[in-house]
mmCIF file of C-alpha atoms and ligand atoms in Angstrom:
data_model
loop_
_atom_site.group_PDB
_atom_site.id
_atom_site.type_symbol
_atom_site.label_atom_id
_atom_site.label_comp_id
_atom_site.label_asym_id
_atom_site.label_seq_id
_atom_site.Cartn_x
_atom_site.Cartn_y
_atom_site.Cartn_z
ATOM 1 C CA UNK T 733 -24.012 4.663 -6.043
ATOM 2 C CA UNK T 734 -20.242 5.114 -6.411
ATOM 3 C CA UNK T 735 -19.120 6.971 -9.522
ATOM 4 C CA UNK T 736 -16.009 5.768 -11.317
ATOM 5 C CA UNK T 737 -14.209 7.269 -14.315
ATOM 6 C CA UNK T 738 -11.549 5.356 -16.248
ATOM 7 C CA UNK T 739 -9.590 7.407 -18.764
ATOM 8 C CA UNK T 740 -8.762 5.931 -22.180
ATOM 9 C CA UNK T 741 -5.303 4.292 -22.376
ATOM 10 C CA UNK T 742 -2.517 6.832 -23.019
ATOM 11 C CA UNK T 743 -4.951 9.751 -23.327
ATOM 12 C CA UNK T 744 -3.702 13.236 -22.292
ATOM 13 C CA UNK T 745 -3.084 13.109 -18.529
ATOM 14 C CA UNK T 746 -4.051 16.669 -17.605
ATOM 15 C CA UNK T 747 -7.335 16.454 -19.537
ATOM 16 C CA UNK T 748 -8.300 13.211 -17.798
ATOM 17 C CA UNK T 749 -7.508 14.627 -14.370
ATOM 18 C CA UNK T 750 -9.469 17.826 -15.033
ATOM 19 C CA UNK T 751 -12.447 15.744 -16.157
ATOM 20 C CA UNK T 752 -12.280 13.651 -12.958
ATOM 21 C CA UNK T 753 -11.968 16.764 -10.766
ATOM 22 C CA UNK T 754 -14.843 18.571 -12.491
ATOM 23 C CA UNK T 755 -17.104 15.507 -12.488
ATOM 24 C CA UNK T 756 -16.479 14.041 -9.045
ATOM 25 C CA UNK T 757 -15.000 16.603 -6.636
ATOM 26 C CA UNK T 758 -16.816 19.413 -4.824
ATOM 27 C CA UNK T 759 -15.681 22.867 -6.074
ATOM 28 C CA UNK T 760 -12.097 23.210 -4.733
ATOM 29 C CA UNK T 761 -11.819 27.048 -4.734
ATOM 30 C CA UNK T 762 -10.800 28.430 -1.343
ATOM 31 C CA UNK T 763 -10.633 24.971 0.244
ATOM 32 C CA UNK T 764 -7.661 23.441 2.043
ATOM 33 C CA UNK T 765 -6.994 20.236 0.160
ATOM 34 C CA UNK T 766 -4.684 17.471 1.332
ATOM 35 C CA UNK T 767 -3.299 15.647 -1.690
ATOM 36 C CA UNK T 768 -2.053 12.262 -0.459
ATOM 37 C CA UNK T 769 0.352 10.436 -2.790
ATOM 38 C CA UNK T 770 1.905 7.043 -2.061
ATOM 39 C CA UNK T 771 5.441 7.756 -0.862
ATOM 40 C CA UNK T 772 6.560 4.422 0.570
ATOM 41 C CA UNK T 773 10.261 5.304 0.616
ATOM 42 C CA UNK T 774 13.099 6.936 -1.322
ATOM 43 C CA UNK T 775 12.483 4.961 -4.521
ATOM 44 C CA UNK T 776 13.293 6.632 -7.838
ATOM 45 C CA UNK T 777 10.181 7.424 -9.916
ATOM 46 C CA UNK T 778 11.066 4.885 -12.623
ATOM 47 C CA UNK T 779 10.732 2.060 -10.079
ATOM 48 C CA UNK T 780 6.957 2.706 -9.993
ATOM 49 C CA UNK T 781 6.827 2.107 -6.223
ATOM 50 C CA UNK T 782 5.450 5.565 -5.480
ATOM 51 C CA UNK T 783 2.836 7.721 -7.213
ATOM 52 C CA UNK T 784 4.127 8.990 -10.571
ATOM 53 C CA UNK T 785 5.396 12.585 -10.265
ATOM 54 C CA UNK T 786 3.576 13.517 -13.506
ATOM 55 C CA UNK T 787 0.230 12.490 -11.978
ATOM 56 C CA UNK T 788 0.882 14.506 -8.812
ATOM 57 C CA UNK T 789 2.039 17.513 -10.842
ATOM 58 C CA UNK T 790 -1.072 17.463 -13.055
ATOM 59 C CA UNK T 791 -3.358 17.246 -10.000
ATOM 60 C CA UNK T 792 -1.555 20.078 -8.164
ATOM 61 C CA UNK T 793 -1.571 22.306 -11.289
ATOM 62 C CA UNK T 794 -5.283 21.710 -11.840
ATOM 63 C CA UNK T 795 -6.102 22.481 -8.195
ATOM 64 C CA UNK T 796 -3.962 25.631 -8.106
ATOM 65 C CA UNK T 797 -5.709 26.808 -11.295
ATOM 66 C CA UNK T 798 -8.983 26.312 -9.414
ATOM 67 C CA UNK T 799 -7.716 28.514 -6.543
ATOM 68 C CA UNK T 800 -7.422 25.764 -3.950
ATOM 69 C CA UNK T 801 -5.053 25.883 -0.978
ATOM 70 C CA UNK T 802 -3.051 22.709 -1.661
ATOM 71 C CA UNK T 803 -1.013 20.673 0.843
ATOM 72 C CA UNK T 804 0.884 17.655 -0.459
ATOM 73 C CA UNK T 805 2.334 15.151 1.998
ATOM 74 C CA UNK T 806 2.725 11.565 3.081
ATOM 75 C CA UNK T 807 4.394 9.660 5.921
ATOM 76 C CA UNK T 808 6.837 7.178 4.395
ATOM 77 C CA UNK T 809 7.192 3.607 5.615
ATOM 78 C CA UNK T 810 10.915 4.069 6.260
ATOM 79 C CA UNK T 811 12.745 6.239 8.780
ATOM 80 C CA UNK T 812 14.414 9.380 7.457
ATOM 81 C CA UNK T 813 13.903 12.999 6.529
ATOM 82 C CA UNK T 814 10.562 13.318 4.711
ATOM 83 C CA UNK T 815 11.757 16.072 2.409
ATOM 84 C CA UNK T 816 14.799 14.034 1.291
ATOM 85 C CA UNK T 817 12.567 11.048 0.606
ATOM 86 C CA UNK T 818 10.142 13.240 -1.356
ATOM 87 C CA UNK T 819 13.062 14.600 -3.377
ATOM 88 C CA UNK T 820 14.346 11.115 -4.221
ATOM 89 C CA UNK T 821 10.923 10.062 -5.529
ATOM 90 C CA UNK T 822 10.435 13.201 -7.648
ATOM 91 C CA UNK T 823 7.319 14.046 -5.612
ATOM 92 C CA UNK T 824 8.897 17.114 -3.994
ATOM 93 C CA UNK T 825 9.450 18.889 -7.328
ATOM 94 C CA UNK T 826 6.072 17.709 -8.622
ATOM 95 C CA UNK T 827 4.257 19.282 -5.670
ATOM 96 C CA UNK T 828 5.129 22.797 -6.912
ATOM 97 C CA UNK T 829 6.022 24.250 -3.518
ATOM 98 C CA UNK T 830 2.976 22.697 -1.804
ATOM 99 C CA UNK T 831 4.936 19.963 -0.005
ATOM 100 C CA UNK T 832 4.609 19.841 3.776
ATOM 101 C CA UNK T 833 6.103 17.565 6.419
ATOM 102 C CA UNK T 834 2.777 16.212 7.650
ATOM 103 C CA UNK T 835 4.482 13.973 10.203
ATOM 104 C CA UNK T 836 5.467 17.011 12.279
ATOM 105 C CA UNK T 837 1.908 17.916 13.325
ATOM 106 C CA UNK T 838 -0.090 15.034 14.779
ATOM 107 C CA UNK T 839 -3.161 14.396 16.878
ATOM 108 C CA UNK T 840 -4.403 11.382 18.796
ATOM 109 C CA UNK T 841 -7.394 9.302 17.701
ATOM 110 C CA UNK T 842 -9.087 6.374 19.438
ATOM 111 C CA UNK T 843 -9.964 3.394 17.335
ATOM 112 C CA UNK T 844 -13.300 1.619 17.701
ATOM 113 C CA UNK T 845 -14.821 -1.887 17.720
ATOM 114 C CA UNK T 846 -12.316 -4.711 18.258
ATOM 115 C CA UNK T 847 -9.526 -2.109 18.233
ATOM 116 C CA UNK T 848 -11.115 0.124 20.874
ATOM 117 C CA UNK T 849 -8.250 -0.282 23.352
ATOM 118 C CA UNK T 850 -5.849 1.367 20.890
ATOM 119 C CA UNK T 851 -5.048 5.055 20.390
ATOM 120 C CA UNK T 852 -2.741 6.187 17.615
ATOM 121 C CA UNK T 853 -1.266 9.444 16.437
ATOM 122 C CA UNK T 854 -2.192 10.512 12.920
ATOM 123 C CA UNK T 855 -1.188 13.547 10.871
ATOM 124 C CA UNK T 856 -3.506 16.395 11.882
ATOM 125 C CA UNK T 857 -4.116 17.352 8.240
ATOM 126 C CA UNK T 858 -6.185 14.158 7.910
ATOM 127 C CA UNK T 859 -8.865 15.695 10.129
ATOM 128 C CA UNK T 860 -8.210 19.359 9.377
ATOM 129 C CA UNK T 861 -8.387 19.408 5.541
ATOM 130 C CA UNK T 862 -11.639 20.542 3.918
ATOM 131 C CA UNK T 863 -11.120 17.926 1.232
ATOM 132 C CA UNK T 864 -8.786 14.950 0.781
ATOM 133 C CA UNK T 865 -7.664 13.748 -2.621
ATOM 134 C CA UNK T 866 -6.074 10.313 -2.444
ATOM 135 C CA UNK T 867 -3.450 9.525 -5.126
ATOM 136 C CA UNK T 868 -2.587 5.832 -4.740
ATOM 137 C CA UNK T 869 -0.884 3.666 -7.331
ATOM 138 C CA UNK T 870 -2.129 0.229 -8.280
ATOM 139 C CA UNK T 871 0.174 -2.549 -7.088
ATOM 140 C CA UNK T 872 0.258 -6.048 -5.695
ATOM 141 C CA UNK T 873 1.152 -6.449 -2.029
ATOM 142 C CA UNK T 874 2.693 -9.506 -0.361
ATOM 143 C CA UNK T 875 0.586 -9.135 2.784
ATOM 144 C CA UNK T 876 -2.708 -7.733 1.483
ATOM 145 C CA UNK T 877 -2.494 -9.158 -2.091
ATOM 146 C CA UNK T 878 -3.237 -5.747 -3.581
ATOM 147 C CA UNK T 879 -2.744 -2.148 -2.512
ATOM 148 C CA UNK T 880 -4.592 0.898 -3.727
ATOM 149 C CA UNK T 881 -6.703 3.667 -2.252
ATOM 150 C CA UNK T 882 -7.786 2.180 1.112
ATOM 151 C CA UNK T 883 -4.316 0.891 2.042
ATOM 152 C CA UNK T 884 -2.761 4.203 0.969
ATOM 153 C CA UNK T 885 -4.457 5.923 3.908
ATOM 154 C CA UNK T 886 -2.275 3.873 6.290
ATOM 155 C CA UNK T 887 0.301 6.515 5.330
ATOM 156 C CA UNK T 888 -1.680 9.021 7.404
ATOM 157 C CA UNK T 889 -0.012 7.347 10.399
ATOM 158 C CA UNK T 890 3.505 8.738 10.909
ATOM 159 C CA UNK T 891 6.697 7.145 12.156
ATOM 160 C CA UNK T 892 7.221 3.650 13.445
ATOM 161 C CA UNK T 893 3.617 3.306 14.603
ATOM 162 C CA UNK T 894 2.843 1.556 11.316
ATOM 163 C CA UNK T 895 5.221 -1.339 11.991
ATOM 164 C CA UNK T 896 3.993 -1.567 15.594
ATOM 165 C CA UNK T 897 0.427 -1.896 14.259
ATOM 166 C CA UNK T 898 1.615 -4.802 12.104
ATOM 167 C CA UNK T 899 2.621 -6.693 15.249
ATOM 168 C CA UNK T 900 -0.913 -6.261 16.658
ATOM 169 C CA UNK T 901 -2.472 -7.677 13.509
ATOM 170 C CA UNK T 902 -0.135 -10.300 12.046
ATOM 171 C CA UNK T 903 -2.653 -12.260 9.940
ATOM 172 C CA UNK T 904 -4.066 -10.993 6.654
ATOM 173 C CA UNK T 905 -7.597 -10.931 8.051
ATOM 174 C CA UNK T 906 -6.778 -9.061 11.265
ATOM 175 C CA UNK T 907 -4.613 -6.619 9.347
ATOM 176 C CA UNK T 908 -7.506 -6.055 6.914
ATOM 177 C CA UNK T 909 -9.757 -5.279 9.863
ATOM 178 C CA UNK T 910 -7.206 -2.824 11.293
ATOM 179 C CA UNK T 911 -6.636 -1.130 7.938
ATOM 180 C CA UNK T 912 -10.388 -0.727 7.390
ATOM 181 C CA UNK T 913 -10.690 0.764 10.878
ATOM 182 C CA UNK T 914 -7.878 3.259 10.241
ATOM 183 C CA UNK T 915 -9.231 4.146 6.814
ATOM 184 C CA UNK T 916 -12.649 4.838 8.339
ATOM 185 C CA UNK T 917 -11.152 7.593 10.559
ATOM 186 C CA UNK T 918 -11.958 9.746 7.555
ATOM 187 C CA UNK T 919 -12.285 8.370 4.021
ATOM 188 C CA UNK T 920 -10.955 10.759 1.354
ATOM 189 C CA UNK T 921 -13.631 12.458 -0.735
ATOM 190 C CA UNK T 922 -11.913 11.770 -4.055
ATOM 191 C CA UNK T 923 -9.486 9.190 -5.440
ATOM 192 C CA UNK T 924 -7.303 9.651 -8.478
ATOM 193 C CA UNK T 925 -5.553 6.306 -8.895
ATOM 194 C CA UNK T 926 -2.325 6.160 -10.877
ATOM 195 C CA UNK T 927 -2.568 3.119 -13.154
ATOM 196 C CA UNK T 928 -0.175 4.412 -15.799
ATOM 197 C CA UNK T 929 1.888 1.378 -14.778
ATOM 198 C CA UNK T 930 0.663 -1.481 -12.618
ATOM 199 C CA UNK T 931 2.986 -3.511 -10.401
ATOM 200 C CA UNK T 932 2.592 -7.291 -10.544
ATOM 201 C CA UNK T 933 4.460 -10.025 -8.623
ATOM 202 C CA UNK T 934 6.045 -9.184 -5.290
ATOM 203 C CA UNK T 935 4.755 -5.689 -4.682
ATOM 204 C CA UNK T 936 4.596 -3.167 -3.230
ATOM 205 C CA UNK T 937 8.255 -2.463 -3.996
ATOM 206 C CA UNK T 938 9.903 -5.507 -5.585
ATOM 207 C CA UNK T 939 7.407 -6.389 -8.308
ATOM 208 C CA UNK T 940 7.507 -5.916 -12.060
ATOM 209 C CA UNK T 941 5.888 -2.960 -13.814
ATOM 210 C CA UNK T 942 3.409 -3.420 -16.637
ATOM 211 C CA UNK T 943 2.222 -0.435 -18.655
ATOM 212 C CA UNK T 944 -1.522 0.322 -18.655
ATOM 213 C CA UNK T 945 -1.666 4.074 -19.309
ATOM 214 C CA UNK T 946 -4.868 4.901 -17.456
ATOM 215 C CA UNK T 947 -6.086 6.933 -14.484
ATOM 216 C CA UNK T 948 -9.041 5.812 -12.368
ATOM 217 C CA UNK T 949 -11.098 8.479 -10.637
ATOM 218 C CA UNK T 950 -13.793 7.769 -8.096
ATOM 219 C CA UNK T 951 -15.842 9.255 -5.293
ATOM 220 C CA UNK T 952 -15.444 6.064 -3.237
ATOM 221 C CA UNK T 953 -12.030 4.573 -2.388
ATOM 222 C CA UNK T 954 -13.294 1.013 -1.860
ATOM 223 C CA UNK T 955 -15.001 0.967 -5.255
ATOM 224 C CA UNK T 956 -11.890 2.312 -7.004
ATOM 225 C CA UNK T 957 -9.861 -0.501 -5.389
ATOM 226 C CA UNK T 958 -12.469 -3.041 -6.500
ATOM 227 C CA UNK T 959 -12.081 -1.806 -10.083
ATOM 228 C CA UNK T 960 -8.274 -2.007 -9.694
ATOM 229 C CA UNK T 961 -8.647 -5.578 -8.472
ATOM 230 C CA UNK T 962 -10.723 -6.507 -11.535
ATOM 231 C CA UNK T 963 -7.986 -4.976 -13.715
ATOM 232 C CA UNK T 964 -5.581 -7.421 -12.012
ATOM 233 C CA UNK T 965 -7.906 -10.246 -13.029
ATOM 234 C CA UNK T 966 -9.071 -10.955 -9.470
ATOM 235 C CA UNK T 967 -12.479 -10.904 -7.814
ATOM 236 C CA UNK T 968 -12.738 -8.074 -5.247
ATOM 237 C CA UNK T 969 -14.491 -10.286 -2.678
ATOM 238 C CA UNK T 970 -11.360 -12.482 -2.578
ATOM 239 C CA UNK T 971 -9.277 -9.615 -1.194
ATOM 240 C CA UNK T 972 -9.654 -9.528 2.620
ATOM 241 C CA UNK T 973 -9.384 -5.739 2.875
ATOM 242 C CA UNK T 974 -12.055 -5.125 0.237
ATOM 243 C CA UNK T 975 -14.329 -7.775 1.725
ATOM 244 C CA UNK T 976 -13.931 -6.214 5.173
ATOM 245 C CA UNK T 977 -14.496 -2.671 3.870
ATOM 246 C CA UNK T 978 -17.653 -3.788 2.050
ATOM 247 C CA UNK T 979 -18.880 -5.647 5.150
ATOM 248 C CA UNK T 980 -18.524 -2.417 7.120
ATOM 249 C CA UNK T 981 -20.550 -0.535 4.504
ATOM 250 C CA UNK T 982 -17.559 1.594 3.486
ATOM 251 C CA UNK T 983 -18.103 1.094 -0.233
ATOM 252 C CA UNK T 984 -19.463 -1.030 -3.029
ATOM 253 C CA UNK T 985 -17.231 -3.733 -4.546
ATOM 254 C CA UNK T 986 -19.681 -5.074 -7.132
ATOM 255 C CA UNK T 987 -19.044 -3.194 -10.409
ATOM 256 C CA UNK T 988 -22.677 -3.773 -11.448
ATOM 257 C CA UNK T 989 -23.669 -1.450 -8.630
ATOM 258 C CA UNK T 990 -21.338 1.388 -9.643
ATOM 259 C CA UNK T 991 -21.801 4.114 -12.233
ATOM 260 C CA UNK T 992 -18.797 3.514 -14.460
ATOM 261 C CA UNK T 993 -17.631 5.779 -17.271
ATOM 262 C CA UNK T 994 -15.053 4.087 -19.513
ATOM 263 C CA UNK T 995 -13.878 0.507 -19.975
ATOM 264 C CA UNK T 996 -12.268 -1.699 -17.308
ATOM 265 C CA UNK T 997 -9.205 -3.221 -19.018
ATOM 266 C CA UNK T 998 -8.521 -6.678 -17.532
ATOM 267 C CA UNK T 999 -4.793 -7.478 -17.673
ATOM 268 C CA UNK T 1000 -3.880 -10.805 -19.174
ATOM 269 C CA UNK T 1001 -1.933 -13.337 -17.031
ATOM 270 C CA UNK T 1002 -1.420 -10.857 -14.241
ATOM 271 C CA UNK T 1003 0.995 -12.209 -11.603
ATOM 272 C CA UNK T 1004 0.087 -12.035 -7.932
ATOM 273 C CA UNK T 1005 2.753 -12.224 -5.131
ATOM 274 C CA UNK T 1006 4.698 -15.498 -4.879
ATOM 275 C CA UNK T 1007 3.253 -16.239 -1.425
ATOM 276 C CA UNK T 1008 -0.380 -16.141 -2.606
ATOM 277 C CA UNK T 1009 -0.874 -19.879 -2.031
ATOM 278 C CA UNK T 1010 0.414 -19.556 1.545
ATOM 279 C CA UNK T 1011 -1.852 -16.558 1.967
ATOM 280 C CA UNK T 1012 -4.885 -18.649 1.017
ATOM 281 C CA UNK T 1013 -3.795 -21.655 3.141
ATOM 282 C CA UNK T 1014 -3.251 -19.455 6.187
ATOM 283 C CA UNK T 1015 -6.830 -18.358 6.125
ATOM 284 C CA UNK T 1016 -7.971 -21.890 7.013
ATOM 285 C CA UNK T 1017 -7.465 -23.397 10.442
ATOM 286 C CA UNK T 1018 -5.767 -25.660 11.472
ATOM 287 C CA UNK T 1019 -3.203 -24.695 8.835
ATOM 288 C CA UNK T 1020 -3.027 -21.112 10.125
ATOM 289 C CA UNK T 1021 0.551 -20.175 10.879
ATOM 290 C CA UNK T 1022 1.966 -23.439 9.549
ATOM 291 C CA UNK T 1023 2.079 -22.079 6.028
ATOM 292 C CA UNK T 1024 3.410 -18.615 6.895
ATOM 293 C CA UNK T 1025 6.183 -17.875 4.435
ATOM 294 C CA UNK T 1026 9.248 -16.221 5.934
ATOM 295 C CA UNK T 1027 11.280 -13.940 3.646
ATOM 296 C CA UNK T 1028 14.961 -14.478 2.876
ATOM 297 C CA UNK T 1029 17.747 -11.951 2.518
ATOM 298 C CA UNK T 1030 19.669 -12.383 -0.714
ATOM 299 C CA UNK T 1031 23.277 -11.806 0.310
ATOM 300 C CA UNK T 1032 24.522 -10.821 -3.165
ATOM 301 C CA UNK T 1033 22.028 -8.005 -3.457
ATOM 302 C CA UNK T 1034 22.148 -6.771 0.150
ATOM 303 C CA UNK T 1035 24.203 -3.621 0.766
ATOM 304 C CA UNK T 1036 23.880 -3.981 4.588
ATOM 305 C CA UNK T 1037 22.096 -0.637 4.956
ATOM 306 C CA UNK T 1038 20.166 -2.039 7.936
ATOM 307 C CA UNK T 1039 16.863 -0.451 6.895
ATOM 308 C CA UNK T 1040 15.012 -3.776 7.089
ATOM 309 C CA UNK T 1041 16.300 -4.455 10.618
ATOM 310 C CA UNK T 1042 15.340 -0.941 11.763
ATOM 311 C CA UNK T 1043 11.847 -1.394 10.328
ATOM 312 C CA UNK T 1044 11.208 -4.878 11.789
ATOM 313 C CA UNK T 1045 9.358 -4.409 15.078
ATOM 314 C CA UNK T 1046 9.648 -8.131 15.840
ATOM 315 C CA UNK T 1047 13.460 -7.820 15.937
ATOM 316 C CA UNK T 1048 13.588 -10.866 13.693
ATOM 317 C CA UNK T 1049 16.470 -9.608 11.535
ATOM 318 C CA UNK T 1050 19.812 -10.426 13.068
ATOM 319 C CA UNK T 1051 23.466 -10.191 12.073
ATOM 320 C CA UNK T 1052 25.168 -13.528 11.577
ATOM 321 C CA UNK T 1053 28.772 -13.615 10.309
ATOM 322 C CA UNK T 1054 28.382 -10.056 9.013
ATOM 323 C CA UNK T 1055 25.394 -11.069 6.836
ATOM 324 C CA UNK T 1056 21.783 -10.470 7.850
ATOM 325 C CA UNK T 1057 19.419 -13.335 8.552
ATOM 326 C CA UNK T 1058 15.777 -13.623 9.500
ATOM 327 C CA UNK T 1059 14.895 -15.527 12.659
ATOM 328 C CA UNK T 1060 11.873 -17.648 11.762
ATOM 329 C CA UNK T 1061 10.712 -17.938 15.382
ATOM 330 C CA UNK T 1062 10.315 -14.176 15.663
ATOM 331 C CA UNK T 1063 9.117 -13.323 12.165
ATOM 332 C CA UNK T 1064 5.389 -12.577 11.807
ATOM 333 C CA UNK T 1065 5.509 -12.512 7.980
ATOM 334 C CA UNK T 1066 4.401 -8.893 7.734
ATOM 335 C CA UNK T 1067 6.853 -8.303 4.823
ATOM 336 C CA UNK T 1068 7.652 -4.751 5.970
ATOM 337 C CA UNK T 1069 11.331 -5.619 5.387
ATOM 338 C CA UNK T 1070 10.663 -6.485 1.738
ATOM 339 C CA UNK T 1071 8.608 -3.315 1.385
ATOM 340 C CA UNK T 1072 11.370 -0.955 2.490
ATOM 341 C CA UNK T 1073 14.446 -2.670 1.014
ATOM 342 C CA UNK T 1074 15.983 -0.359 -1.605
ATOM 343 C CA UNK T 1075 17.823 -3.253 -3.330
ATOM 344 C CA UNK T 1076 15.038 -5.815 -3.743
ATOM 345 C CA UNK T 1077 17.263 -7.987 -1.549
ATOM 346 C CA UNK T 1078 14.435 -9.366 0.581
ATOM 347 C CA UNK T 1079 12.964 -12.262 -1.299
ATOM 348 C CA UNK T 1080 9.595 -13.865 -0.606
ATOM 349 C CA UNK T 1081 9.819 -17.541 -1.537
ATOM 350 C CA UNK T 1082 6.968 -19.738 -2.701
ATOM 351 C CA UNK T 1083 5.311 -21.893 -0.037
ATOM 352 C CA UNK T 1084 6.893 -25.150 -1.303
ATOM 353 C CA UNK T 1085 10.396 -23.731 -1.180
ATOM 354 C CA UNK T 1086 9.808 -22.280 2.272
ATOM 355 C CA UNK T 1087 8.517 -25.617 3.608
ATOM 356 C CA UNK T 1088 11.607 -27.416 2.273
ATOM 357 C CA UNK T 1089 13.835 -24.798 3.889
ATOM 358 C CA UNK T 1090 11.996 -25.209 7.162
ATOM 359 C CA UNK T 1091 12.264 -29.009 7.129
ATOM 360 C CA UNK T 1092 15.938 -28.778 6.244
ATOM 361 C CA UNK T 1093 16.475 -26.382 9.178
ATOM 362 C CA UNK T 1094 14.701 -28.788 11.585
ATOM 363 C CA UNK T 1095 16.770 -31.706 10.318
ATOM 364 C CA UNK T 1096 20.007 -29.729 10.738
ATOM 365 C CA UNK T 1097 19.113 -28.736 14.301
ATOM 366 C CA UNK T 1098 18.390 -32.371 15.272
ATOM 367 C CA UNK T 1099 21.496 -33.891 13.712
HETATM 368 S S1 SF4 I 1141 18.145 -6.566 2.928
HETATM 369 FE FE1 SF4 I 1141 17.772 -4.614 1.937
HETATM 370 S S2 SF4 I 1141 17.128 -3.242 3.582
HETATM 371 FE FE2 SF4 I 1141 18.054 -5.024 4.536
HETATM 372 S S3 SF4 I 1141 20.181 -4.420 4.860
HETATM 373 FE FE3 SF4 I 1141 20.085 -5.509 2.896
HETATM 374 S S4 SF4 I 1141 19.810 -3.903 1.377
HETATM 375 FE FE4 SF4 I 1141 19.330 -2.981 3.362
HETATM 376 S S1 SF4 I 1142 11.585 -10.150 9.284
HETATM 377 FE FE1 SF4 I 1142 10.373 -8.973 7.817
HETATM 378 S S2 SF4 I 1142 8.517 -10.172 7.569
HETATM 379 FE FE2 SF4 I 1142 9.505 -10.911 9.418
HETATM 380 S S3 SF4 I 1142 8.588 -9.718 11.072
HETATM 381 FE FE3 SF4 I 1142 10.453 -8.653 10.460
HETATM 382 S S4 SF4 I 1142 9.747 -7.136 8.951
HETATM 383 FE FE4 SF4 I 1142 8.104 -8.652 9.173
#
């Protein structure tokens, strides 16, 4: 049975983390421990896109006190120097000298099942560490509806491989299958989920933060995500990644079958991403693809940094009259562009608005 600990809202952070470590983790002394925060890109800590520096700092302090050999690192979703990105997020300082560029040392792994013809490079620390402590934050996600512990392990894959993998699995269901496969390379032994603030709306980088003030510890990543999903007011079995992970026997998503210490606070009127309706419609043939919502670039907000275009493996982002535009015929609606944009300039419209835009475009082309 998975064991889950939810701290009381706004209780002392260090105490809660020590309790989770002492209750759920094997003794850390003398072990090499990879602490894996969420470091999506160079977003300032107050944006709540990445793991809170205070959570990372408390975990590192507690592990160093317990004589562990700590390595902190993540492979961001954007190109650039890892150390500079870590500095911008506050995670470099919070790692107390334990930061390492984990993208520099990689090894090849072969995936299995329906993905058996694929080999990818992952950070070697993923296989080499004696113990992995996963530090995700709880957020919505335009492609996977929610992101937490299981999705956070996608960061074990360095460089542009992540966006290439998106092109192999463009639908929510196939991407869920691929994420579950990658996660199962080696599930972390412990999760300490940062739910001090929870992102609603168009996560994982352009949503709105709501304070919650809790930390969720667990010895199973899938179960921690299921609890996070309940906090968002959603049923875990409705999230493709959690359903797929449960189907593979990677973890329990029914809270009645978990040992839970503490209360699960369900957030009132929690907002999911604006494309949720399209997400649901796309799961049913023959509508599949027809309802795919293509993002828009908001000219007023865009600073023309080009990060979205460099991230898009479908080369769907093109320059038109100096502004950037998204070519609908090439776009696979992976939303990587929205994820990496530092200005929240990539907007994901609602399905109705996108359909009107599409019809208008067809009409314009014909006339
Ligand atoms: S949309 Fe965002 S990422 Fe793309 S060029 Fe504009 S500011 Fe940069
Ligand atoms: S334009 Fe954005 S959503 Fe479309 S394929 Fe490129 S990165 Fe993905």
